[in-house]
Short mmCIF file of C-alpha atoms in Angstrom, two decimals:
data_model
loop_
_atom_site.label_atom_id
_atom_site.label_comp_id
_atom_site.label_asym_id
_atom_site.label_seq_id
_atom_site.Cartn_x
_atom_site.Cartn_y
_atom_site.Cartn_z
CA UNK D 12 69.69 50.02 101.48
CA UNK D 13 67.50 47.31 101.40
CA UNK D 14 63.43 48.09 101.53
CA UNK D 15 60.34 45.88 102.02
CA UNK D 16 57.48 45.77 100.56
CA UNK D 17 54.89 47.15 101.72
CA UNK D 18 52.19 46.18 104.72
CA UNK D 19 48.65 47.29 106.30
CA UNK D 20 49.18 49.02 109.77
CA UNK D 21 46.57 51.44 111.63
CA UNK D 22 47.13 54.62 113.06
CA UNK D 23 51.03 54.08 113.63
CA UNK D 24 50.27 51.60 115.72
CA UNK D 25 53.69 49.46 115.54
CA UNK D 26 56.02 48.29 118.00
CA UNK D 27 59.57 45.95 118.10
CA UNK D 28 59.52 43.93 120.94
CA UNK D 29 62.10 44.85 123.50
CA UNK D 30 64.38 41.51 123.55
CA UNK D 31 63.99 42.33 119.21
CA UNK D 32 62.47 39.47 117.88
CA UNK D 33 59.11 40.28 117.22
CA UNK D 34 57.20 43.72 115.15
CA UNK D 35 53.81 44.34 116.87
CA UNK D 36 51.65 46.12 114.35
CA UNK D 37 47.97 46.41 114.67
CA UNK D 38 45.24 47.20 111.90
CA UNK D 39 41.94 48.24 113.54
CA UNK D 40 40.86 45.25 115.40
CA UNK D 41 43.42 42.77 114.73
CA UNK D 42 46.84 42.52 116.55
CA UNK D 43 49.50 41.19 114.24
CA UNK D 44 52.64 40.14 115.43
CA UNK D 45 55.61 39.54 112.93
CA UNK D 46 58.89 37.66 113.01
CA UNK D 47 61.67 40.61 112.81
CA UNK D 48 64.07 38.79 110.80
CA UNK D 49 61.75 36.95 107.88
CA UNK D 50 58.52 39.23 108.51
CA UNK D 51 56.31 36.05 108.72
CA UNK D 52 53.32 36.24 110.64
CA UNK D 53 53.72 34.28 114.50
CA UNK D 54 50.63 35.62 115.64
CA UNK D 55 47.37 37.22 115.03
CA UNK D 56 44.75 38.53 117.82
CA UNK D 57 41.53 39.81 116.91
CA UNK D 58 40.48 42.31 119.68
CA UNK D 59 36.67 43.36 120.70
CA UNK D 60 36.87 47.00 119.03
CA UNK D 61 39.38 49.16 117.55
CA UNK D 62 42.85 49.03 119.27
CA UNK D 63 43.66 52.62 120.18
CA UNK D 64 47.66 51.78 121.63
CA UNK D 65 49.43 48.75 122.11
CA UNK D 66 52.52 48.02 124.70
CA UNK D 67 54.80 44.96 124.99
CA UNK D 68 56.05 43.67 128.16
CA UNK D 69 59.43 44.57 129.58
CA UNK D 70 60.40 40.41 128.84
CA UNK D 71 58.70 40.39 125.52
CA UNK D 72 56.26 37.65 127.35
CA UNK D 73 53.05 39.69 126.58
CA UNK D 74 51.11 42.81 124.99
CA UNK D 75 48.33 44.38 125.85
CA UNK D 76 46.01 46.05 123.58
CA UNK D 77 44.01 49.06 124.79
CA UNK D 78 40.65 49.48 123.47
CA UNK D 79 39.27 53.18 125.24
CA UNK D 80 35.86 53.19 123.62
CA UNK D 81 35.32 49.93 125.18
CA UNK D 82 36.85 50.69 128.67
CA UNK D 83 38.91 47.39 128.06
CA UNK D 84 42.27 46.15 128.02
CA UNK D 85 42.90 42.91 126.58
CA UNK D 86 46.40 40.79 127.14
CA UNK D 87 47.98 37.96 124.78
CA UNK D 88 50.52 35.68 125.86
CA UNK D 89 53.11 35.58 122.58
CA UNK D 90 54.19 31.98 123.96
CA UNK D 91 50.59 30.70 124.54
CA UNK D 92 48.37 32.19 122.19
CA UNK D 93 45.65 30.56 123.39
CA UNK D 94 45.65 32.37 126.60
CA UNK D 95 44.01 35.82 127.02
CA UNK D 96 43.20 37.94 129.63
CA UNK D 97 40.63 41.05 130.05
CA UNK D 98 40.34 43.88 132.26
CA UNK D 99 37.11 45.92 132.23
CA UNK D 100 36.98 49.21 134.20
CA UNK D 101 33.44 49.56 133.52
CA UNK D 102 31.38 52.77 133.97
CA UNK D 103 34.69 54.38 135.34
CA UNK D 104 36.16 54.53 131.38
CA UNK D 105 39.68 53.99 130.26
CA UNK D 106 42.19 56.60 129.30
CA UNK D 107 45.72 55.39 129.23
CA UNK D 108 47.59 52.09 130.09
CA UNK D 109 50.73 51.05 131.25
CA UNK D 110 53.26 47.34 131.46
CA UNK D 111 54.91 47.81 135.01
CA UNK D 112 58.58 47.21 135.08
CA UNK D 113 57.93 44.01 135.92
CA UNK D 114 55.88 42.73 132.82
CA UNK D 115 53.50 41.60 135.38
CA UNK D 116 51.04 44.06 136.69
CA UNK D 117 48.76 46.82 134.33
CA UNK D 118 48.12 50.29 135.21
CA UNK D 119 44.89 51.40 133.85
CA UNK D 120 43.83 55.02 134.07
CA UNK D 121 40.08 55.84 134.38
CA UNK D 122 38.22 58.80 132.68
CA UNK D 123 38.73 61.99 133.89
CA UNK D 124 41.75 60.70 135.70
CA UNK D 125 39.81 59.59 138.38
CA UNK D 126 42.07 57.03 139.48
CA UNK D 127 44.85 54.29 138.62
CA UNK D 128 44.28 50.85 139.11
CA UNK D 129 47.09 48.73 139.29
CA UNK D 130 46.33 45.19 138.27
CA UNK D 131 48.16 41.88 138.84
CA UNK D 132 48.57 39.20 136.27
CA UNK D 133 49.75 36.78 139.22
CA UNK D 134 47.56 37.09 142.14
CA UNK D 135 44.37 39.05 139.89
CA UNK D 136 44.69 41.40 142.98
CA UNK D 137 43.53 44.90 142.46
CA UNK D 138 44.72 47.81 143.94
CA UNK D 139 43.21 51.84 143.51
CA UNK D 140 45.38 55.14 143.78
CA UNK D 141 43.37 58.20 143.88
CA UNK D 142 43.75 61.73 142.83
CA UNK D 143 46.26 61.39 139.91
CA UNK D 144 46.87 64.37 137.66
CA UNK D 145 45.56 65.06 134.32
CA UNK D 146 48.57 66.06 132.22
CA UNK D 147 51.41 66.10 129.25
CA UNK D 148 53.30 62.93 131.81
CA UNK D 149 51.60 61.85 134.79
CA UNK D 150 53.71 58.25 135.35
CA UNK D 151 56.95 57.44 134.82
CA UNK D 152 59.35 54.63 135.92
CA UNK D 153 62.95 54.78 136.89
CA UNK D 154 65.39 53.00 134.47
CA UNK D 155 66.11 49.95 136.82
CA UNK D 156 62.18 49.23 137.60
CA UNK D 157 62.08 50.60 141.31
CA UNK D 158 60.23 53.66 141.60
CA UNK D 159 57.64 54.61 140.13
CA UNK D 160 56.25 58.60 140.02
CA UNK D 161 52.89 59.77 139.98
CA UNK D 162 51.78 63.31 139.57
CA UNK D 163 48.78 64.49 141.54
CA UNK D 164 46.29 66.85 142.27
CA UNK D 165 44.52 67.57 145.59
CA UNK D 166 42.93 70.41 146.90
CA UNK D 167 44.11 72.62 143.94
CA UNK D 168 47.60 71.80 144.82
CA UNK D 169 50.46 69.80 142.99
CA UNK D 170 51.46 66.76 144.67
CA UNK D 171 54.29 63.80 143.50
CA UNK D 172 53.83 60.00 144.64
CA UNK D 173 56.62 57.39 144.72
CA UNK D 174 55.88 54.09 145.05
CA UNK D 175 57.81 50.90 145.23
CA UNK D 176 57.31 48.68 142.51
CA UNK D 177 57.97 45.75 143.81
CA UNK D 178 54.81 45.74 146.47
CA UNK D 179 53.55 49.21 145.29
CA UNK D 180 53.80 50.38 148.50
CA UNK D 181 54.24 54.17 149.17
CA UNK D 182 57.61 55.14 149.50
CA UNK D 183 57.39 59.02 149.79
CA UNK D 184 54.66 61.94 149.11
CA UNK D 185 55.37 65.64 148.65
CA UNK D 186 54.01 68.73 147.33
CA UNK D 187 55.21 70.07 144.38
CA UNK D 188 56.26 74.09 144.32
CA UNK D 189 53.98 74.60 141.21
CA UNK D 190 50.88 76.18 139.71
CA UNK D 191 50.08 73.66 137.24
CA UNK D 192 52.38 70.76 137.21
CA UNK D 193 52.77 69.53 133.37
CA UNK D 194 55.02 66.65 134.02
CA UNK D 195 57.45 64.56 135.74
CA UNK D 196 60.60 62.19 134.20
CA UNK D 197 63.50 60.66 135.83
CA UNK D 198 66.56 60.91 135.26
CA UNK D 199 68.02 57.64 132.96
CA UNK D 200 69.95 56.86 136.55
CA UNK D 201 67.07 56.77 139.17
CA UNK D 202 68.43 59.41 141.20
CA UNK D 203 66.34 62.54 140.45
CA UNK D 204 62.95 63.54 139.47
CA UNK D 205 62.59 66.53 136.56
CA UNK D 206 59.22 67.89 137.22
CA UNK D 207 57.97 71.17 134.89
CA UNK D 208 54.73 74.04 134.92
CA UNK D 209 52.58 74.34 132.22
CA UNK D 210 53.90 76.88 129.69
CA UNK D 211 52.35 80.01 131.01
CA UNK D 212 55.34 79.80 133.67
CA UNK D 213 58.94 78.60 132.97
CA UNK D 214 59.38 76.32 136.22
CA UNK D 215 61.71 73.57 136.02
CA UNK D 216 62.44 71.52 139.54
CA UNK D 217 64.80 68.71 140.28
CA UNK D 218 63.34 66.34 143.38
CA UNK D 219 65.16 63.16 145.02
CA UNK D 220 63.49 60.13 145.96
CA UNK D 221 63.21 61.12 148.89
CA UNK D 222 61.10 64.62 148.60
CA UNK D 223 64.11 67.19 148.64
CA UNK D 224 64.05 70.01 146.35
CA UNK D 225 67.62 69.67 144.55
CA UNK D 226 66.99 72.42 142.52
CA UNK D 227 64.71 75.30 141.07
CA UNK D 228 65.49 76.79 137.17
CA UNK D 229 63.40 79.50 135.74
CA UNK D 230 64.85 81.51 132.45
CA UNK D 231 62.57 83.82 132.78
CA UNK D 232 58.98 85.43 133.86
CA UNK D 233 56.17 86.72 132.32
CA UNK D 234 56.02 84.87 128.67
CA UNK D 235 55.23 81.07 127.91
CA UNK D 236 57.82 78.89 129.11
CA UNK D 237 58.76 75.31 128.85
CA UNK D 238 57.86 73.16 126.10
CA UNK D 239 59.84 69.98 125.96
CA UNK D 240 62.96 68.55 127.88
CA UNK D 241 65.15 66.22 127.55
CA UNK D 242 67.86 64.01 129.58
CA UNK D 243 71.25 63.32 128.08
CA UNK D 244 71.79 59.15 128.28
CA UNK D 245 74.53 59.82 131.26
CA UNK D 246 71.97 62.33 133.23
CA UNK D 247 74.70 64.68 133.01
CA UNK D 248 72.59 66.94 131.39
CA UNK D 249 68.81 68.25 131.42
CA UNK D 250 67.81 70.00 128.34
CA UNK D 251 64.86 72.19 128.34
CA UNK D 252 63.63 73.69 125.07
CA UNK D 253 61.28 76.91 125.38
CA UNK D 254 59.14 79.23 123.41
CA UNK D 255 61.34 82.07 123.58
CA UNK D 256 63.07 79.78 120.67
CA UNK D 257 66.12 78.70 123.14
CA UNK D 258 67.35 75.45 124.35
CA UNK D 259 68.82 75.83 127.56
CA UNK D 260 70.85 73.10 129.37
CA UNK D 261 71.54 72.11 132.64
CA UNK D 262 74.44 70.31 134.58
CA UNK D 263 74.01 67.74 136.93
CA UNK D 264 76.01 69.25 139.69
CA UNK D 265 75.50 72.78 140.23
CA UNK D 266 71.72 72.28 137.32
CA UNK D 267 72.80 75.77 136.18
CA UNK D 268 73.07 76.62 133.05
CA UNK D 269 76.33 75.22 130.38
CA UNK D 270 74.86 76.66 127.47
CA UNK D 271 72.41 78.10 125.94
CA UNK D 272 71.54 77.76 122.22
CA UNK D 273 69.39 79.92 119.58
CA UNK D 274 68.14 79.24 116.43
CA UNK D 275 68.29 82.37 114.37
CA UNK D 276 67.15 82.96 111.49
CA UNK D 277 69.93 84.50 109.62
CA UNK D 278 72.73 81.98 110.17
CA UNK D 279 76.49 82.16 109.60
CA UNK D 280 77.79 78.68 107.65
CA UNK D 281 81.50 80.32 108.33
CA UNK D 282 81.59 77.40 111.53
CA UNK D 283 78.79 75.02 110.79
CA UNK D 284 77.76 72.61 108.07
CA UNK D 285 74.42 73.60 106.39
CA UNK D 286 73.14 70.33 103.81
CA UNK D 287 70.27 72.42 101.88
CA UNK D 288 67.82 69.50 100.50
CA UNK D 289 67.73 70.30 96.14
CA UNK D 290 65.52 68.84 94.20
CA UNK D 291 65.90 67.63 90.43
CA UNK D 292 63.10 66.44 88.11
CA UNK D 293 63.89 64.59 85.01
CA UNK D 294 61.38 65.81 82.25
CA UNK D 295 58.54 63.89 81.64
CA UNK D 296 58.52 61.78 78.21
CA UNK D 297 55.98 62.59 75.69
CA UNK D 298 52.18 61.27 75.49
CA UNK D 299 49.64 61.44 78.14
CA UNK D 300 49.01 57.64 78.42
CA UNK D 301 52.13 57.23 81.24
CA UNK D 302 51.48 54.28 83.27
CA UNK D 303 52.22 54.37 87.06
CA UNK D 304 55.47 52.60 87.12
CA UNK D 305 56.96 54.44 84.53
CA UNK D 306 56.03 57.61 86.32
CA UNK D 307 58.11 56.99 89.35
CA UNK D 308 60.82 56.83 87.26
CA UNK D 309 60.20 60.70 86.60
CA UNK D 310 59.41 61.57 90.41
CA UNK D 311 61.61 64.51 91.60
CA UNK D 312 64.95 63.05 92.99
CA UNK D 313 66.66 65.22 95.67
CA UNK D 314 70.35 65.71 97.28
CA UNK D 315 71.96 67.72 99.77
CA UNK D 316 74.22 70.73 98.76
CA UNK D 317 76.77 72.45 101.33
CA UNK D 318 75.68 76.21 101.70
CA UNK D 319 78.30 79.17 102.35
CA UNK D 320 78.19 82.50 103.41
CA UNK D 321 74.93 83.41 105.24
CA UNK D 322 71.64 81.65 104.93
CA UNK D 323 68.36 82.69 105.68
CA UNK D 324 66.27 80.28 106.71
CA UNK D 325 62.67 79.39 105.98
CA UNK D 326 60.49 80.60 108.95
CA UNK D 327 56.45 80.02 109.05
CA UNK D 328 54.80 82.40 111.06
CA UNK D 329 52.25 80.96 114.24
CA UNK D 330 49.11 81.85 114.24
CA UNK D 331 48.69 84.01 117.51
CA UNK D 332 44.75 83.47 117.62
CA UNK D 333 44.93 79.52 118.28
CA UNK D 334 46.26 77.92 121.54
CA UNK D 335 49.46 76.15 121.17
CA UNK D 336 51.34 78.36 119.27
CA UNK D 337 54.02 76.72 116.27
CA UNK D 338 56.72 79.24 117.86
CA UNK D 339 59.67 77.67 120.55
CA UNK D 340 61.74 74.58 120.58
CA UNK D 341 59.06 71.27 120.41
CA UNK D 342 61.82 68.66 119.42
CA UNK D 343 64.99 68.03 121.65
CA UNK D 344 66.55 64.45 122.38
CA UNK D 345 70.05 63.34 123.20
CA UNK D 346 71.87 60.65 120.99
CA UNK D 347 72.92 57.44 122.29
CA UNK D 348 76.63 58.19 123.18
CA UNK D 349 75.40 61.81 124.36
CA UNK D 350 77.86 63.12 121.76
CA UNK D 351 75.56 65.43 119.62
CA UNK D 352 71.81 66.99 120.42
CA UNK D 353 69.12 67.58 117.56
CA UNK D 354 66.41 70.11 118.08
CA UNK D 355 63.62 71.63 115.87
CA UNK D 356 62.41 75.01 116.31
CA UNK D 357 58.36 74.64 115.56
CA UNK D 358 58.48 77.55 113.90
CA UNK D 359 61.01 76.75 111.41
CA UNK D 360 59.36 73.42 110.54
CA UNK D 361 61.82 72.23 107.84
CA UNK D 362 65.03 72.77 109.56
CA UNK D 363 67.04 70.21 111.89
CA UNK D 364 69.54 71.31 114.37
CA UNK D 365 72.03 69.36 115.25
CA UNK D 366 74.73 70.07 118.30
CA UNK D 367 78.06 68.70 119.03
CA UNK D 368 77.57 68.37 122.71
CA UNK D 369 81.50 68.44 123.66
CA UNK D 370 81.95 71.48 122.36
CA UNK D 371 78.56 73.28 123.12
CA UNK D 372 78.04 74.46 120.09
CA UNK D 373 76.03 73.98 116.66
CA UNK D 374 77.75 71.64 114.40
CA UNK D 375 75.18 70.80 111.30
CA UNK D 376 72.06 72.22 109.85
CA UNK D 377 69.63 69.74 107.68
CA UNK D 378 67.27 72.52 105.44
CA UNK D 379 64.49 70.05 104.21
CA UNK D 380 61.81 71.01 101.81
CA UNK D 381 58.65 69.78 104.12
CA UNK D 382 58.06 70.26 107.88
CA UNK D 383 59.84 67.36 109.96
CA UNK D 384 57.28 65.28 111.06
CA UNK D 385 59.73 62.26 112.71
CA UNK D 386 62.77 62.65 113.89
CA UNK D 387 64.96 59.35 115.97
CA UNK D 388 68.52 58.57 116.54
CA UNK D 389 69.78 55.32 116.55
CA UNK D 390 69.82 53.14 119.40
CA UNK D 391 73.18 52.25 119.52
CA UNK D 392 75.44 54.84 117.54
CA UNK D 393 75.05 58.78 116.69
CA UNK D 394 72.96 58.75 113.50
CA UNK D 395 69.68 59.66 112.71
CA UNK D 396 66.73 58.93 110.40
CA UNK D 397 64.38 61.67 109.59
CA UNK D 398 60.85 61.78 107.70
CA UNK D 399 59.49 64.49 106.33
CA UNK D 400 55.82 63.40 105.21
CA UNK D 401 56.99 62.43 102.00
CA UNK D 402 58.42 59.32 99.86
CA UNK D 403 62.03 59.94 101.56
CA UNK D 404 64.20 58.78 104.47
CA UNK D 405 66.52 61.77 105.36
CA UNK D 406 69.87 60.17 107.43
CA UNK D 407 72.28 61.83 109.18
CA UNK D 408 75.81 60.47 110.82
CA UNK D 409 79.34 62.84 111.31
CA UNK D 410 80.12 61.52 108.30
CA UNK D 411 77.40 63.45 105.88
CA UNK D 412 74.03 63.13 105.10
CA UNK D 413 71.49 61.65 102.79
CA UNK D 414 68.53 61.36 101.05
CA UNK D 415 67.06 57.68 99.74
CA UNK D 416 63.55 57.63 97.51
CA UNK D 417 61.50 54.67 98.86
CA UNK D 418 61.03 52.59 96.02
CA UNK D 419 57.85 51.03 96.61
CA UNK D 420 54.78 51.23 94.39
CA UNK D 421 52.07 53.17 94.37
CA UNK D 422 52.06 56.34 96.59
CA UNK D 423 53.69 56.22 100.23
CA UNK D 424 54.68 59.35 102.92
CA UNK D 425 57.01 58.57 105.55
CA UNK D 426 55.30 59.68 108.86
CA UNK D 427 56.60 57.86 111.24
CA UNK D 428 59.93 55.95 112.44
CA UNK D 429 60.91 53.55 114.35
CA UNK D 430 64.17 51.80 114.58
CA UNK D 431 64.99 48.70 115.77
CA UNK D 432 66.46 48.08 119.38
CA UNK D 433 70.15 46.63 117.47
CA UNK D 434 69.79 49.85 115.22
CA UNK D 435 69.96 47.37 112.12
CA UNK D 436 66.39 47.58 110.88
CA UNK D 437 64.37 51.13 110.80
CA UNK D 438 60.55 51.08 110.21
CA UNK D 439 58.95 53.53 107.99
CA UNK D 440 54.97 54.53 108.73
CA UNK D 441 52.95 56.46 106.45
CA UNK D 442 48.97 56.55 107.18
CA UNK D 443 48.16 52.68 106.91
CA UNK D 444 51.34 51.13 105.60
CA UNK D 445 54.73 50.58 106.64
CA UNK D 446 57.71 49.15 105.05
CA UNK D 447 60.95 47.85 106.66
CA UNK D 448 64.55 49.10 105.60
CA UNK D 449 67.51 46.87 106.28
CA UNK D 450 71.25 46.49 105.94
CA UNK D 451 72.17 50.12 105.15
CA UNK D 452 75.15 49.56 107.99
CA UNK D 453 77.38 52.45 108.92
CA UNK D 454 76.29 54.85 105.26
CA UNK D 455 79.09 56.53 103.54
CA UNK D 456 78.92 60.06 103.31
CA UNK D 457 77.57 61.08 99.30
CA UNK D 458 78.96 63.39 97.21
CA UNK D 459 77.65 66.74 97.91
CA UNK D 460 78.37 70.32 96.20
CA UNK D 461 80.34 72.94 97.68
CA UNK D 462 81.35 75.86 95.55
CA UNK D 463 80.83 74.24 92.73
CA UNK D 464 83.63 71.54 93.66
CA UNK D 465 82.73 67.82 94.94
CA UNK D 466 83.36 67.19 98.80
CA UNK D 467 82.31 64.31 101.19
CA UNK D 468 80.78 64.92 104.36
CA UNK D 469 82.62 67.25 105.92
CA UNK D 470 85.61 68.06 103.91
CA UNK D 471 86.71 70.71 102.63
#
């Protein structure tokens, strides 16, 4: 593996361009936009405040910059940077912002979610949609750039919008059978609309375009409910993570239940791989005059061991007095080939599942030593990178599982990842800096122990 050195960024605040050429990364003001391959600078934007989010367009043309303390949205043109464009909303206040499908209209939310205004690049045309909900997922797109969904409230009642994007005309509007609507995604294939309730009922409902209810799940009753889903790449599957600890997930034909998964806390290795993240520290040489580079030389180097028998796993208990408990399943996402499924139990912060999705059942268990604070799969193959707050990259393919120190200097916590759309670059985000880690390919399994003999991966 192949790492960087390292570079400013703000907040997390960095994105690869969708065709893959370019790394957006912004530090408080200033927009910086980087060559992927050579990590030159192309381009550099200095905004009127701090940037609080940044999105490119869906050709890569443009990105927009939003600035909420301001109420303004600025736009920069990657192929003329000396054009620029500026959208104020005024007294009304900004709140979120969206690219169309298109790459050629903004949707700007006001304060209070008082309305959307949907701007156009082309025409400067302006156009106002009223009522639209405050909540986790308000818009969303379809995958091919048709629809778009918008969740609403009127009269103290749920409602669901879909317009055409393409003259963002309204194609259908229906009431939603829920409380407390907490948000809506379609499926990757256009055809069906997930929408959830807010976790003090467990509500999930499958729409079509066209206003039918396909479907109503609910686990149970009484006790907080849902707390993330996720769609499998093929929208064969809907999985719904929950507080009571489960994952359950759905089918696309019948959307009843084809498993449904725990995470206990005594678990049986008998049928699963369990890597257990050990640490070793060399000892320190003598003398207290140990200058910083020759002190990373002594930082604590860890690898994964195989467990046996049964394991018990670190569990940190919530805090019943504070809203949001750390209890139920907050992590859940599908890989690329919808082979395997990783979730992460919030209250067992340090432990990745991972499920084999063919057979419905658990196949690996990652034990880390710090709570997971990033988990994504690759793009374009099942394997994923994990970060853990500290100065390692945790990876994970069927073949085994890793751990790689970041050798940079100085002091620097993965927070955040982000791979690149090919799946050949990954970039790693602590507070203000990230670094860029190339050419580790398809990683070999290391040499892990297992009853005190030496095994790859998954051997035994």
């Amino acid at each position: 593996m192949n790492f960087s050195e390292l570079f400013r960024q703000t907040s997390q605040l960095c994105k690869f361009s969708p065709d893959g050429k370019y790394l957006a990364a912004v530090v408080e003001f200033r927009l910086i936009v980087r060559d992927v391959d050579t990590f030159q600078i192309q381009n550099l934007y200095s905004c009127l405040d701090t940037i609080q989010c940044i999105e490119w367009s869906s050709d890569s043309q443009f990105i927009l910059c939003g600035l909420y303390k301001r109420g303004v949205v600025q736009v920069w043109s990657i192929e003329q940077p000396d054009w620029n464009c500026k959208i104020d909303e005024g007294s009304a206040g900004l709140c979120g912002v969206h690219w169309s499908p298109d790459g050629r209209h903004i949707l700007t939310t006001a304060d209070f979610n008082l309305r959307v205004t949907v701007w156009s690049l082309i025409t400067k045309s302006v156009s106002y949609i009223r009522y639209p909900k405050q909540c986790q997922k308000a818009i969303d797109f379809s995958s091919e750039g048709k629809y778009m969904a918008l969740a609403e409230r009127r009269d103290c009642k749920d409602f669901v919008s879909i317009f055409a994007c393409s003259n963002w005309e309204l194609v259908k509007h229906f009431q939603t059978d829920t409380d407390d609507l907490a948000g809506i995604e379609w499926s990757p294939d256009g055809r069906v609309l997930g929408v959830w309730e807010s976790p003090l009922c467990y509500k999930i409902l499958v729409y079509s375009v066209d206003g039918r209810c396909i479907s109503k799940y609910s686990a149970y009753e009484n006790a907080l409910g849902v707390k993330s889903i996720a769609w499998s790449p093929t929208s064969q599957f809907l999985a719904i993570g929950s507080y009571d600890e489960k994952v359950r997930i759905l089918n696309h034909i019948t959307w009843k239940t084809v498993a449904e998964h725990s995470h206990p806390a005594i678990l049986d290795c008998s049928n699963v791989v369990v890597y257990k993240e050990v640490e070793t520290r060399a000892p320190l040489p003598p003398g207290d005059n140990i200058d910083a580079p020759t002190a990373t030389l002594f930082t604590p180097q860890s690898k994964f061991e195989v467990q046996q028998g049964d394991i018990k796993l670190p569990i940190t208990k919530p805090d019943i007095n504070k809203a949001n408990p750390k209890i139920g399943v907050g992590m859940v996402a599908f890989s690329c080939d919808c082979k395997y499924m990783y979730t992460r139990n919030d209250n067992m912060p340090g432990t990745l599942w991972i499920w084999d999705i063919r057979r419905l059942a658990l196949c690996t268990v990652m034990i880390l030593n710090s709570p997971i604070k990033s988990v994504k799969w690759d793009p374009h193959q099942a394997r994923l990178a994990v970060a853990t707050g500290t100065s390692k990259l945790y990876m994970w393919s069927p073949a085994g599982s890793l751990s790689v120190e970041v050798p940079v200097e100085g002091s620097f916590n993965v927070q955040g990842l982000l791979w690149h759309t090919e799946g050949n670059t990954i970039l790693l985000m602590s507070k203000d800096q990230m670094c860029r880690n190339v050419g580790f390919g398809n990683f070999k399994a290391p040499s892990v122990t297992f009853n005190k003999k030496v095994y790859n991966g998954y051997s035994s």
